[in-house]
CSV table of C-alpha atoms in Angstrom, one decimal:
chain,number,residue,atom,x,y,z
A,675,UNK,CA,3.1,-32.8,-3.4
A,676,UNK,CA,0.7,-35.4,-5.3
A,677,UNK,CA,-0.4,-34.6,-8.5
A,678,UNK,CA,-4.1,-34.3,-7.1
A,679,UNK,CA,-2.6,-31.4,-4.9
A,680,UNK,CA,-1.3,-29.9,-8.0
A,681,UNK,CA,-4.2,-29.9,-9.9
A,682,UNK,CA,-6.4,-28.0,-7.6
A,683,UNK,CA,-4.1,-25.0,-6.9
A,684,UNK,CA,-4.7,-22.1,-9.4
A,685,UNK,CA,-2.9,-21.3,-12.5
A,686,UNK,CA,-1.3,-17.8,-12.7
A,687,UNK,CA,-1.5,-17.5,-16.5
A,688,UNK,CA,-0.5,-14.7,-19.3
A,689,UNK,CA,-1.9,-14.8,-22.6
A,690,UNK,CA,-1.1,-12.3,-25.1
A,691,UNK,CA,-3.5,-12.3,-28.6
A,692,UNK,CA,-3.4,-9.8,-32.0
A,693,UNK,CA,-6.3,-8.3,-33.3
A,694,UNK,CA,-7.3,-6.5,-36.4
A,695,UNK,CA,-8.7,-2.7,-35.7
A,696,UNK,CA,-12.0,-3.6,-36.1
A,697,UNK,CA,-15.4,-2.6,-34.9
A,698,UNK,CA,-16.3,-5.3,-32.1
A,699,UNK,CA,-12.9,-7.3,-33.0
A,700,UNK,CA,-12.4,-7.2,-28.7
A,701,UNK,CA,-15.7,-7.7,-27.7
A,702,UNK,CA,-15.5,-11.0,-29.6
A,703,UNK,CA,-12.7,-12.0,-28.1
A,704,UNK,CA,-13.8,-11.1,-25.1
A,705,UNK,CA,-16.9,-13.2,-24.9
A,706,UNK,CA,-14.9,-16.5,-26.2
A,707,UNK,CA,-12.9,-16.0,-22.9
A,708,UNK,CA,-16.1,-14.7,-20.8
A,709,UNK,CA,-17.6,-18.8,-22.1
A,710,UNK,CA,-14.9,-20.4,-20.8
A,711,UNK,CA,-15.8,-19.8,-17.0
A,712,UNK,CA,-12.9,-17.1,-16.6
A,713,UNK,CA,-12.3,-14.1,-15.3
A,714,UNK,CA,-10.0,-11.8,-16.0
A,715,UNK,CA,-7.1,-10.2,-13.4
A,716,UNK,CA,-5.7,-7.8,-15.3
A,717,UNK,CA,-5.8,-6.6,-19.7
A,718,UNK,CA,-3.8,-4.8,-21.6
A,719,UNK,CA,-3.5,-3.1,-25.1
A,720,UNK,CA,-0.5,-2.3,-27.2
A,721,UNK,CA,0.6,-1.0,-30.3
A,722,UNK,CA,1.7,-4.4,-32.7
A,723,UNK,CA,5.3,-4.6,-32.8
A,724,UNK,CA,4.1,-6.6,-36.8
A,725,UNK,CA,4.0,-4.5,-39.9
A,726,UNK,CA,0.3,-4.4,-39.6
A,727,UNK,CA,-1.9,-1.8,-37.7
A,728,UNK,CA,-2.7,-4.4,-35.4
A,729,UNK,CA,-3.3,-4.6,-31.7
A,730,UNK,CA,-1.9,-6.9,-28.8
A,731,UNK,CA,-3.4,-7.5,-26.1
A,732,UNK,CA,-1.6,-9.2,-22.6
A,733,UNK,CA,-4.3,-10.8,-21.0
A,734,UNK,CA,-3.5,-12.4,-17.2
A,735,UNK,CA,-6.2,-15.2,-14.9
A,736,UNK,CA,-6.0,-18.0,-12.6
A,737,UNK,CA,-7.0,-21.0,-14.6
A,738,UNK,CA,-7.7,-24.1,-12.5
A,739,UNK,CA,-6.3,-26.7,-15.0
A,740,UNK,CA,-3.6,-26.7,-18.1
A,741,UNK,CA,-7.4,-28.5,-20.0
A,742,UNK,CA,-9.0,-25.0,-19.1
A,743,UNK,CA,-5.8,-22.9,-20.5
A,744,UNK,CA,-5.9,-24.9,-23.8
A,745,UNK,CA,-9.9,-24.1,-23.5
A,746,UNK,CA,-9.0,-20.8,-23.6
A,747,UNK,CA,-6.0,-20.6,-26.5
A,748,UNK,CA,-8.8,-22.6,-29.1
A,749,UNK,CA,-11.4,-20.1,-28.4
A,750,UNK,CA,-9.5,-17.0,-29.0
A,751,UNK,CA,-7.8,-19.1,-32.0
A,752,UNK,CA,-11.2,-18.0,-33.8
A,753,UNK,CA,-11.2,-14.4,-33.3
A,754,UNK,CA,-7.3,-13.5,-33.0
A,755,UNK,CA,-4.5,-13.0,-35.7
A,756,UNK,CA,-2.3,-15.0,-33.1
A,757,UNK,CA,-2.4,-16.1,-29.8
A,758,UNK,CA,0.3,-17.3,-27.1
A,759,UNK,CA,0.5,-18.0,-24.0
A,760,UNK,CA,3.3,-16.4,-22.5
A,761,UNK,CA,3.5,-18.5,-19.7
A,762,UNK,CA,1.8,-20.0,-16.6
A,763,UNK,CA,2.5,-21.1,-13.1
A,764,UNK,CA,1.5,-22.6,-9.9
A,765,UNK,CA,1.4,-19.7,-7.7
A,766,UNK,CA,1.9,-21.9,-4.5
A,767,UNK,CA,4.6,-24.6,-5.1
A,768,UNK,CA,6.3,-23.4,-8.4
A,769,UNK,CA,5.0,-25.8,-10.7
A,770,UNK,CA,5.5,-25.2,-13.7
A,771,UNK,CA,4.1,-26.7,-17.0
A,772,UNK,CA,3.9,-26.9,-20.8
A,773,UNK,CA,0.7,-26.1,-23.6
A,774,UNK,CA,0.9,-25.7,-26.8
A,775,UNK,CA,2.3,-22.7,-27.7
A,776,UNK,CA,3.3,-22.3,-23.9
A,777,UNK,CA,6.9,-20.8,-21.9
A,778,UNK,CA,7.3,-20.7,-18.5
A,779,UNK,CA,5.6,-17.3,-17.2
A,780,UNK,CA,7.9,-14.4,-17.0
A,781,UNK,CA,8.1,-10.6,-16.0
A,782,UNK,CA,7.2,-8.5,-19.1
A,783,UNK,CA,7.0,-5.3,-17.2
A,784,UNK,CA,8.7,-3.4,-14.4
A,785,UNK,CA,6.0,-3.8,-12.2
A,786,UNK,CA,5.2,-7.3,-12.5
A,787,UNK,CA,7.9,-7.5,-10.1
A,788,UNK,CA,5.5,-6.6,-7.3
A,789,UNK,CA,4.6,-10.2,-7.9
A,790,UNK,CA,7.6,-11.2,-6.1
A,791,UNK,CA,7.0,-9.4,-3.0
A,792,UNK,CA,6.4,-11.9,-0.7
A,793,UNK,CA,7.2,-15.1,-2.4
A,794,UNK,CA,10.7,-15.9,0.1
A,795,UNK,CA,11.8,-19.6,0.5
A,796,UNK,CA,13.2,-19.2,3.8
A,797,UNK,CA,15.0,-16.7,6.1
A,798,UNK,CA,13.2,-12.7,6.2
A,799,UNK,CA,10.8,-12.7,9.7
A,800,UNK,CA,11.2,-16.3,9.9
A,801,UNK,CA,15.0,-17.9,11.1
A,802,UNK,CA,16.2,-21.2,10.7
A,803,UNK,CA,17.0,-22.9,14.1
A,804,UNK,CA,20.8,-22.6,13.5
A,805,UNK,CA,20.3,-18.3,13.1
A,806,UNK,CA,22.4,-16.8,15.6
A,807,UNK,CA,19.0,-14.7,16.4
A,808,UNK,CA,16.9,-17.9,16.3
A,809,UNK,CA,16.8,-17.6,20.1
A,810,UNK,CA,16.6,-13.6,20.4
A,811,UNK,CA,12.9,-12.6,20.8
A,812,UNK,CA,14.0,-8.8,20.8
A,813,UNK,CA,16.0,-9.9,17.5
A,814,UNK,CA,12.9,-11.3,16.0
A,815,UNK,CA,10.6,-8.7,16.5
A,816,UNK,CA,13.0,-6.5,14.9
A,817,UNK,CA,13.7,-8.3,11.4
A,818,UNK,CA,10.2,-8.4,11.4
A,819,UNK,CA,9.4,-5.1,11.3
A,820,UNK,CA,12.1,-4.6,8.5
A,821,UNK,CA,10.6,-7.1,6.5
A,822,UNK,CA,7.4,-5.8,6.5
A,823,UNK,CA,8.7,-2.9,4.1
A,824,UNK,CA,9.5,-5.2,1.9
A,825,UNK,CA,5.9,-6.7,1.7
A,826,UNK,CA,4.6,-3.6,1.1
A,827,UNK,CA,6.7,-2.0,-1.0
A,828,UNK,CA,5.9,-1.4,-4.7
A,829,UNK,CA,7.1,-0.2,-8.0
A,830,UNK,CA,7.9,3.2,-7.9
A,831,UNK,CA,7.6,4.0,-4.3
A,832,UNK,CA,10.6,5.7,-2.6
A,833,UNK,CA,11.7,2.8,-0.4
A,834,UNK,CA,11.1,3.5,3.5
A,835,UNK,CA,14.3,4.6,5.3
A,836,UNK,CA,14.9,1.9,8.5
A,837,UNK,CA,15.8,3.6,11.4
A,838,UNK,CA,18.6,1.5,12.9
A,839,UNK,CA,19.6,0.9,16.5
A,840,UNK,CA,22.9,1.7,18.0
A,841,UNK,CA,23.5,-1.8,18.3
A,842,UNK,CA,22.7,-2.9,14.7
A,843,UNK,CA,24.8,0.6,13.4
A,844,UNK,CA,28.0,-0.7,16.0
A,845,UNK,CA,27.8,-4.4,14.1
A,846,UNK,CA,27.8,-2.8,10.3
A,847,UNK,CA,30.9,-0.8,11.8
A,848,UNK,CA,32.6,-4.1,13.1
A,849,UNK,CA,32.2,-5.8,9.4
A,850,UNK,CA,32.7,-2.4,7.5
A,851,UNK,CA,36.1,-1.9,9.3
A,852,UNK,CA,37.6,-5.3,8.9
A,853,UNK,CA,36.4,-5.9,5.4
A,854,UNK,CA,37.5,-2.5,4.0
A,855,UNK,CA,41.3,-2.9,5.3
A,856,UNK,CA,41.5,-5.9,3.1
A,857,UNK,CA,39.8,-4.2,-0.4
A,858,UNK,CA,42.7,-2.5,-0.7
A,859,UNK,CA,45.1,-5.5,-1.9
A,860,UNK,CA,42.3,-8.2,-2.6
A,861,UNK,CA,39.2,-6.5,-4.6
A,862,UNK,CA,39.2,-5.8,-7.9
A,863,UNK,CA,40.1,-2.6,-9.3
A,864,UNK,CA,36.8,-1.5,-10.5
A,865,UNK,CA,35.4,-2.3,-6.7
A,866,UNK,CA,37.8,-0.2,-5.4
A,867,UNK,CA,37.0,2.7,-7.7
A,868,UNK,CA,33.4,3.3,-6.7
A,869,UNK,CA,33.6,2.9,-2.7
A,870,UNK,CA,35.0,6.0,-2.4
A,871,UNK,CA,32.0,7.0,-4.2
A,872,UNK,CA,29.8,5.5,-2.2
A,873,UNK,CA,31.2,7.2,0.8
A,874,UNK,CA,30.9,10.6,-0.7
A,875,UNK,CA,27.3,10.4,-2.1
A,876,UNK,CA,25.1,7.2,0.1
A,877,UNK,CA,26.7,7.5,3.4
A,878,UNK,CA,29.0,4.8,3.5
A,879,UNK,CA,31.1,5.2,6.7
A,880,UNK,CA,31.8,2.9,10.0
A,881,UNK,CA,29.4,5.0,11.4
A,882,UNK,CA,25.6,3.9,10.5
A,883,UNK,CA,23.9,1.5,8.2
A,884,UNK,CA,23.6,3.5,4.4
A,885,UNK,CA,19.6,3.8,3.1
A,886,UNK,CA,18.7,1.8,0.0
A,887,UNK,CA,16.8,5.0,-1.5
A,888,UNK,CA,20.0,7.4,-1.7
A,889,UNK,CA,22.2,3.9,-3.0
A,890,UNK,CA,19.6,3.0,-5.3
A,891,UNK,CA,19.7,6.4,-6.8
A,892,UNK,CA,23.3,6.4,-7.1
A,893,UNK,CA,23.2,3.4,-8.6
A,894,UNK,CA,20.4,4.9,-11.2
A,895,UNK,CA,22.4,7.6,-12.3
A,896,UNK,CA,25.7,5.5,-12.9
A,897,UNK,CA,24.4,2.3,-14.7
A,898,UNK,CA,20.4,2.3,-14.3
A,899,UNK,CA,20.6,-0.1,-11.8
A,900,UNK,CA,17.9,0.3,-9.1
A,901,UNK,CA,17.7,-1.5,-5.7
A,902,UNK,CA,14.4,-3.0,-4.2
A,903,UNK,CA,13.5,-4.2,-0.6
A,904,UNK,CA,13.4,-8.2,-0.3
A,905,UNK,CA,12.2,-9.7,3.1
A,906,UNK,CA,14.6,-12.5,2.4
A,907,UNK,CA,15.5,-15.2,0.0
A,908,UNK,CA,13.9,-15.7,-3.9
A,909,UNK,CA,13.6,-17.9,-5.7
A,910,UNK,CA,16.3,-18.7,-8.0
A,911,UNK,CA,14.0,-17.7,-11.0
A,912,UNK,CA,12.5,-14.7,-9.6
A,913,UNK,CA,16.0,-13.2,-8.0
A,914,UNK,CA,17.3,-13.6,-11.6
A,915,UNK,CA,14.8,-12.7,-13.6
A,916,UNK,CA,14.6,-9.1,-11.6
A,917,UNK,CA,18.1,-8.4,-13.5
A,918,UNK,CA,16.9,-8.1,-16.5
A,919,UNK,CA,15.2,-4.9,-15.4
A,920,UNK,CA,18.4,-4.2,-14.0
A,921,UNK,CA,16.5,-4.5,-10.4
A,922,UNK,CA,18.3,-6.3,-7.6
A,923,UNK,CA,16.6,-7.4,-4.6
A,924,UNK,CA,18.3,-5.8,-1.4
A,925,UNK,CA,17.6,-6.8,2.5
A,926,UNK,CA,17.3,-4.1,4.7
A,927,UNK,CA,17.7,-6.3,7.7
A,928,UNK,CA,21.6,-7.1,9.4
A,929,UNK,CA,23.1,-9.9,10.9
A,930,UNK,CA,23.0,-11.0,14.5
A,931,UNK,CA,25.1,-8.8,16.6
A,932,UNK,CA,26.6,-12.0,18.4
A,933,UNK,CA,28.5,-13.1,15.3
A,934,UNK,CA,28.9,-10.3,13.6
A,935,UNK,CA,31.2,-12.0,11.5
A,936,UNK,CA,29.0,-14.8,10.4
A,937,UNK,CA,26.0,-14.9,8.7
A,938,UNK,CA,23.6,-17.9,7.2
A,939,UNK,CA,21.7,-15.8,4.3
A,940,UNK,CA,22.6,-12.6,2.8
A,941,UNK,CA,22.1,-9.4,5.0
A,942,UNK,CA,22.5,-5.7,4.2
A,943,UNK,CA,26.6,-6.4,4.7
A,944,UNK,CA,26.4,-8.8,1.9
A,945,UNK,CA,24.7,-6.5,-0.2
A,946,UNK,CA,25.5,-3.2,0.6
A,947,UNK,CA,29.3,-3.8,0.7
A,948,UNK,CA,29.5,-6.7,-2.0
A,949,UNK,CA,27.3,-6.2,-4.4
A,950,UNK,CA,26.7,-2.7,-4.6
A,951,UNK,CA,29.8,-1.6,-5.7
A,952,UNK,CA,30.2,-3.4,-8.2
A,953,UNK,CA,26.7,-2.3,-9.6
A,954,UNK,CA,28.2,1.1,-10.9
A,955,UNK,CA,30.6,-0.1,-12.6
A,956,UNK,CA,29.4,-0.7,-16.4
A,957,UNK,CA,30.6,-3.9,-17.9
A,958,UNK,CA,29.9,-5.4,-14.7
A,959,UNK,CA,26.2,-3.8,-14.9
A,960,UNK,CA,26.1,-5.3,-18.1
A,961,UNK,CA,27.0,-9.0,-17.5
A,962,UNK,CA,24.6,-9.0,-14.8
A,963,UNK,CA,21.8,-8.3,-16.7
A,964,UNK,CA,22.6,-10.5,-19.3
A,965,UNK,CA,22.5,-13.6,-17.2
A,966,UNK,CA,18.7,-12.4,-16.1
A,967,UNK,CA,17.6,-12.0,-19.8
A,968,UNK,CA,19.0,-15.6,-19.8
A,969,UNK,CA,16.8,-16.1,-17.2
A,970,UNK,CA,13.0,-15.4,-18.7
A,971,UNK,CA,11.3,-18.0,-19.8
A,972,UNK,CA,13.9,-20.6,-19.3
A,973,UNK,CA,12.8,-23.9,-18.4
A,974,UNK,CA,14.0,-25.2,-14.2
A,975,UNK,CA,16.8,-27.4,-15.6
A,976,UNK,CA,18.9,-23.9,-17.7
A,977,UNK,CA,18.0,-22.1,-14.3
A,978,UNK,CA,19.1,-24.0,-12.3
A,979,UNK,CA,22.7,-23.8,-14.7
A,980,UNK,CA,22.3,-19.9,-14.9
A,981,UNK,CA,22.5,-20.1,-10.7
A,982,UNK,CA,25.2,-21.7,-10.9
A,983,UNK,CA,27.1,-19.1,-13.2
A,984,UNK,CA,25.5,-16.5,-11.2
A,985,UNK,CA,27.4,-18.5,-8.1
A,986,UNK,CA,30.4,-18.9,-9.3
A,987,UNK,CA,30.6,-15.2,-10.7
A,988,UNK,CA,28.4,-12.5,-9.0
A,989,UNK,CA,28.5,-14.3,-5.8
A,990,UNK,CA,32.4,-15.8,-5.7
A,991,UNK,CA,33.9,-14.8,-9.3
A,992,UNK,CA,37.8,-14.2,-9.1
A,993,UNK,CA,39.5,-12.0,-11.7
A,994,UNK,CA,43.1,-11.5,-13.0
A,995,UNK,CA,44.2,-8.1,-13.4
A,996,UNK,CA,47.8,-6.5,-14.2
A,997,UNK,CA,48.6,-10.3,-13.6
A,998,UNK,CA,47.4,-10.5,-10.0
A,999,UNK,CA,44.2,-12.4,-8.8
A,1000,UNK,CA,41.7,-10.0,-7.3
A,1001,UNK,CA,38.1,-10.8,-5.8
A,1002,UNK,CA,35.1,-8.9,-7.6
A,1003,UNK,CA,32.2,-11.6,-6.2
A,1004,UNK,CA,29.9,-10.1,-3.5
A,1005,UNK,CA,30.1,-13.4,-1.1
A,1006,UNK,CA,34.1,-12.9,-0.9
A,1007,UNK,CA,33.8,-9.0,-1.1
A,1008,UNK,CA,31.5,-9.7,2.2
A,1009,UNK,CA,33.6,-12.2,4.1
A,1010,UNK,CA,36.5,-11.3,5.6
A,1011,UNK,CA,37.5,-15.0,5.8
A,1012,UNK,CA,36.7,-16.2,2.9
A,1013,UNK,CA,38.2,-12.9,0.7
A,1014,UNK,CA,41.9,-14.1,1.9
A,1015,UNK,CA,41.0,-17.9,1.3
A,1016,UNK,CA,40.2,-17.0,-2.5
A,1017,UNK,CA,43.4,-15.4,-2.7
A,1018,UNK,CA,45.8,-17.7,-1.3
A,1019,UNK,CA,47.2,-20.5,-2.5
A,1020,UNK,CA,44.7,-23.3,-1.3
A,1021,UNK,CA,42.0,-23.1,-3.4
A,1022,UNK,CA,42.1,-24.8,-7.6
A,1023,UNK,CA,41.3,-21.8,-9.9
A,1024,UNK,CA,39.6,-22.6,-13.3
A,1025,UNK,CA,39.3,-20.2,-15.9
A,1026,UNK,CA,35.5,-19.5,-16.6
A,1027,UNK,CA,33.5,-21.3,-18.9
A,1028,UNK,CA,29.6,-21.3,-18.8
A,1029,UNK,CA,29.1,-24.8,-20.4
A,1030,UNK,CA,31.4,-26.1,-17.5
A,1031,UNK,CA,31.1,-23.6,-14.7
A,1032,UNK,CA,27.3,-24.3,-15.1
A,1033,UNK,CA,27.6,-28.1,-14.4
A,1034,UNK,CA,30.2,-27.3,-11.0
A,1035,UNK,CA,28.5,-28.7,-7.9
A,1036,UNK,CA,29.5,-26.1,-4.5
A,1037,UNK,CA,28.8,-26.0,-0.8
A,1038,UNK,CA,26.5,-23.3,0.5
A,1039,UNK,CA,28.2,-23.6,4.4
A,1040,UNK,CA,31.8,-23.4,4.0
A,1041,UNK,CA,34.2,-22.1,1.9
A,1042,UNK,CA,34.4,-22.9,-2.2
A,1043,UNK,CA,37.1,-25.5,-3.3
A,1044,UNK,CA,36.9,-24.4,-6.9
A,1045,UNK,CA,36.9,-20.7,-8.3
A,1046,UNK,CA,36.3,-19.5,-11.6
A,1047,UNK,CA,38.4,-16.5,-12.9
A,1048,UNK,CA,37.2,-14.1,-15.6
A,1049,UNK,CA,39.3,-12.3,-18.1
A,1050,UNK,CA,37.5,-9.5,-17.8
A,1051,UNK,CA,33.7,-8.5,-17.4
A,1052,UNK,CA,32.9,-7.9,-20.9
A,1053,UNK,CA,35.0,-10.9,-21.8
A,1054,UNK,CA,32.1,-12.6,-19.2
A,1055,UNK,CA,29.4,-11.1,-20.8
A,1056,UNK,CA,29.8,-12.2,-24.2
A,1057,UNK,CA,30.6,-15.7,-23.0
A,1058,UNK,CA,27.2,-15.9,-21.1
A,1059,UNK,CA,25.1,-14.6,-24.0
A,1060,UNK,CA,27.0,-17.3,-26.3
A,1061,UNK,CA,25.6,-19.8,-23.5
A,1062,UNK,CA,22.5,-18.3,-23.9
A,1063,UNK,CA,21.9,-18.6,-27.2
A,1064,UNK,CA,23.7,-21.6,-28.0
A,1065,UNK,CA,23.3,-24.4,-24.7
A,1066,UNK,CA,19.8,-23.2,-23.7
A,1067,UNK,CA,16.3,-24.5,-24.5
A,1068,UNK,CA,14.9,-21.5,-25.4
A,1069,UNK,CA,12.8,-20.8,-28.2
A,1070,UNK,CA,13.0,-17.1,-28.8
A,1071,UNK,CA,15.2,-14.5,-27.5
A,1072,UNK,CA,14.8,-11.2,-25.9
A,1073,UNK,CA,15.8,-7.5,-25.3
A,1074,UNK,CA,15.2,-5.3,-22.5
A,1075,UNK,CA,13.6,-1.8,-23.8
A,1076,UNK,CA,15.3,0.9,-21.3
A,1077,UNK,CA,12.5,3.2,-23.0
A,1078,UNK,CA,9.4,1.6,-21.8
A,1079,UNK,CA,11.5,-0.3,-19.5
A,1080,UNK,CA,10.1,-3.7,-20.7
A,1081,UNK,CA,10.8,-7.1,-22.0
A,1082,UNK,CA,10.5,-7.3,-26.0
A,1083,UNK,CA,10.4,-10.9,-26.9
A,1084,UNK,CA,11.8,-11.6,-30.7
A,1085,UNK,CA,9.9,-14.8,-31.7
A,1086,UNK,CA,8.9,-13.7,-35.4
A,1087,UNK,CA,10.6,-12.0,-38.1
A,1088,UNK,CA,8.4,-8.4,-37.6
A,1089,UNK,CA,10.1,-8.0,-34.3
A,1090,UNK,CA,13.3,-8.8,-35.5
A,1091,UNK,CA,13.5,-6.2,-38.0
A,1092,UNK,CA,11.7,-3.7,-36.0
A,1093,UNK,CA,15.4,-4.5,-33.7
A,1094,UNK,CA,17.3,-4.3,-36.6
A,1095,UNK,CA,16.0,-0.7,-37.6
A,1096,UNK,CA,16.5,0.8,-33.9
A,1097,UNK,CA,20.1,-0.8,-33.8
A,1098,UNK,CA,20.6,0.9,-37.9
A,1099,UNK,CA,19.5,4.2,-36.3
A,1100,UNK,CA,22.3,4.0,-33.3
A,1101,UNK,CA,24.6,3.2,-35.8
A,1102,UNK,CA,23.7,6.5,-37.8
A,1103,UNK,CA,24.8,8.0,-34.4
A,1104,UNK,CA,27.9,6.4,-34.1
A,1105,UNK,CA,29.1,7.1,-37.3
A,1106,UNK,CA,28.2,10.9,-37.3
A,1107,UNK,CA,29.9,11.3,-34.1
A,1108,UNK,CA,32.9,9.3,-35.3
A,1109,UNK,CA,32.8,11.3,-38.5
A,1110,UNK,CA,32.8,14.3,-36.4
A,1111,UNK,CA,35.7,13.2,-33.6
A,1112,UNK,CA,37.9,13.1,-37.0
């Protein structure tokens, strides 16, 4: 797209501005952004998170040029304690740029999530001509159906339950019968502790297709992971971003029943069978969410590294435990083929390293020539957040607030300590308990 074309789409922009409690302090500020030919989509107040009895306020509107956002930051610069913009973004190609003062927009809050809903690159109601469905009008119509759950769904709605077809329960029996002979001796132990689990509280079975609502309440209760309905593929910013909400983006919709086998683009097998287990399981919780706090704000080039990492670890990670390689990544946990591949003696194994997993090129249509193999989750976990802090061009960092189940961003020295007092507290906690335990 020429830079012309860029310049007209609109600007999905977040500013966020402190005031003093003041008679008229917001009016002011108010009119300053009122002259600059804006309108506002959405305002917010909060408490300050500085040692003053400030406010902030998270302001969001289209802009129709980076001159017009600047326009905006110098006007408020007159009637604010501070002013930021949090970030901004072209809505309709992902075009991204830099202001002063400026990161790449992010989600602060659960439900700026919703913002996702229908932003899919390819795949959902429409199929590539390759699909093994491509040609199926019955087929279409279906995953179109599905996918309009997704479009419509929103934060804090139960998800819809799908009511599947014979046909589409007989192919999740095909896949769940072949691929859970083989967990047995090739998944992970910790993959193999919670599909029982599953099969005694979501319905897991060879019989019928599990609902996301009953998973994603198990999955709530055991690590505060919840799933959400996606009508196909994200972005890689937005897929990893919903992480650090520990939210991950499930399809409702299953394979072709021709090749039930086979599959171009993730599917409820894929999910449901690889990457659910190992969402209530802890340390593997954990790591996850630690590559999407990674994630916020970070400019295309470190995303594009953090998919990588995410590739070579959620998707195809390899572990060693009691000295024997097991699989815990959700596109060999989902593929019977490739699960034995991993395993055998054909592929080179590399222990894992973020700086040089990060860099690794990979296929997307057959199976991986290189596999990285993790110590252990937690060892994972603390490498990533090393990577983070060190090898990315980030200027801030950030914590997710389970509370108010938000993103608290620690760019100045008032949040910091603000941190450091909740983290004293816990502390206070673990050493009365320890005290207690003798």
């Amino acid at each position: 797209m020429s830079p012309a074309n860029v310049a007209q789409e609109s600007l999905k922009t977040t500013l966020c501005f402190s005031i003093e409690d003041k008679v008229g302090a917001l009016e002011d500020c108010l009119a300053a952004i009122k002259a600059t030919d804006i309108s506002l989509t959405r305002i917010e107040s909060r408490p300050s998170r500085t040692k003053d009895w400030d406010y902030d306020f998270f302001v969001d509107f289209d802009a129709v040029d980076t001159k017009q956002v600047n326009r905006v930051v110098e006007e408020l610069r007159a009637h604010t304690k501070t002013v930021q913009v949090i970030g901004a973004e072209n809505t309709a190609d992902r075009f991204f740029f830099c202001c002063v003062d400026s990161v790449v927009w992010f989600p602060r809050k659960l439900t700026d999530l919703d913002t996702f809903a229908d932003k899919v690159l390819e795949m959902g109601e429409e199929l590539s001509s390759d699909h093994p469905g491509a040609q199926d009008p019955v087929y279409r119509a279906r995953r179109m159906d599905i996918t309009r759950i997704a479009k419509t769904y929103r934060t804090g709605m139960p998800i819809p339950a799908v009511d599947y077809t014979e046909e589409e329960n007989q192919t999740w029996g095909k896949v769940y019968r072949q691929l859970t002979d083989l967990y047995k001796t090739h998944a992970c132990r910790e993959h193999q502790y919670v599909f029982p689990l599953l099969e005694q509280n979501c319905g897991y079975s060879d019989n019928g297709i599990p609902q996301l609502e009953t998973i994603s309440r198990f999955l709530k209760d055991c690590t505060g992971f919840t799933l959400r309905p996606v009508m196909g593929l994200l972005s890689s910013r937005d897929f990893l971003n919903s992480f650090a909400f520990r939210v991950f983006y499930s399809t409702q919709y299953i394979r072709h029943g021709s090749k039930p086998f086979y599959t171009p683009e993730p599917d409820c097998c894929h999910e449901l069978l690889g990457h659910v287990p190992l969402l209530a399981d802890p340390d593997f919780a954990d790591f996850c969410q630690e590559i999407g706090l990674a994630s916020l704000g970070a400019t295309d080039a470190d995303i594009e590294r953090l998919a990588t990492i995410f590739w070579f670890t959620v998707e195809f990670g390899l572990c060693r435990q009691d000295g024997q390689l097991k699989a815990y990544g959700a596109g060999l946990l989902s593929s019977f083929g490739e699960l034995e591949y991993a395993l055998s003696d054909k592929p080179e194994l590399r222990p894992f390293d973020p700086a040089k997993t990060a860099i690794q090129k990979y296929p997307i249509t057959e199976f991986q020539p290189v596999y990285f193999v993790a110590e252990s989750f937690k060892d994972a976990q603390e490498k990533v957040r090393d990577f983070a802090a060190n090898s990315m061009n980030r200027p801030f960092s950030v914590r997710y607030n389970a509370l108010t189940q938000t993103i608290e961003v620690l760019d100045n020295k008032d949040k910091v300590l603000r941190f450091a007092r909740s983290i004293r507290d816990d502390m206070k906690t673990l050493t009365s308990v320890l005290e207690q335990l003798g």
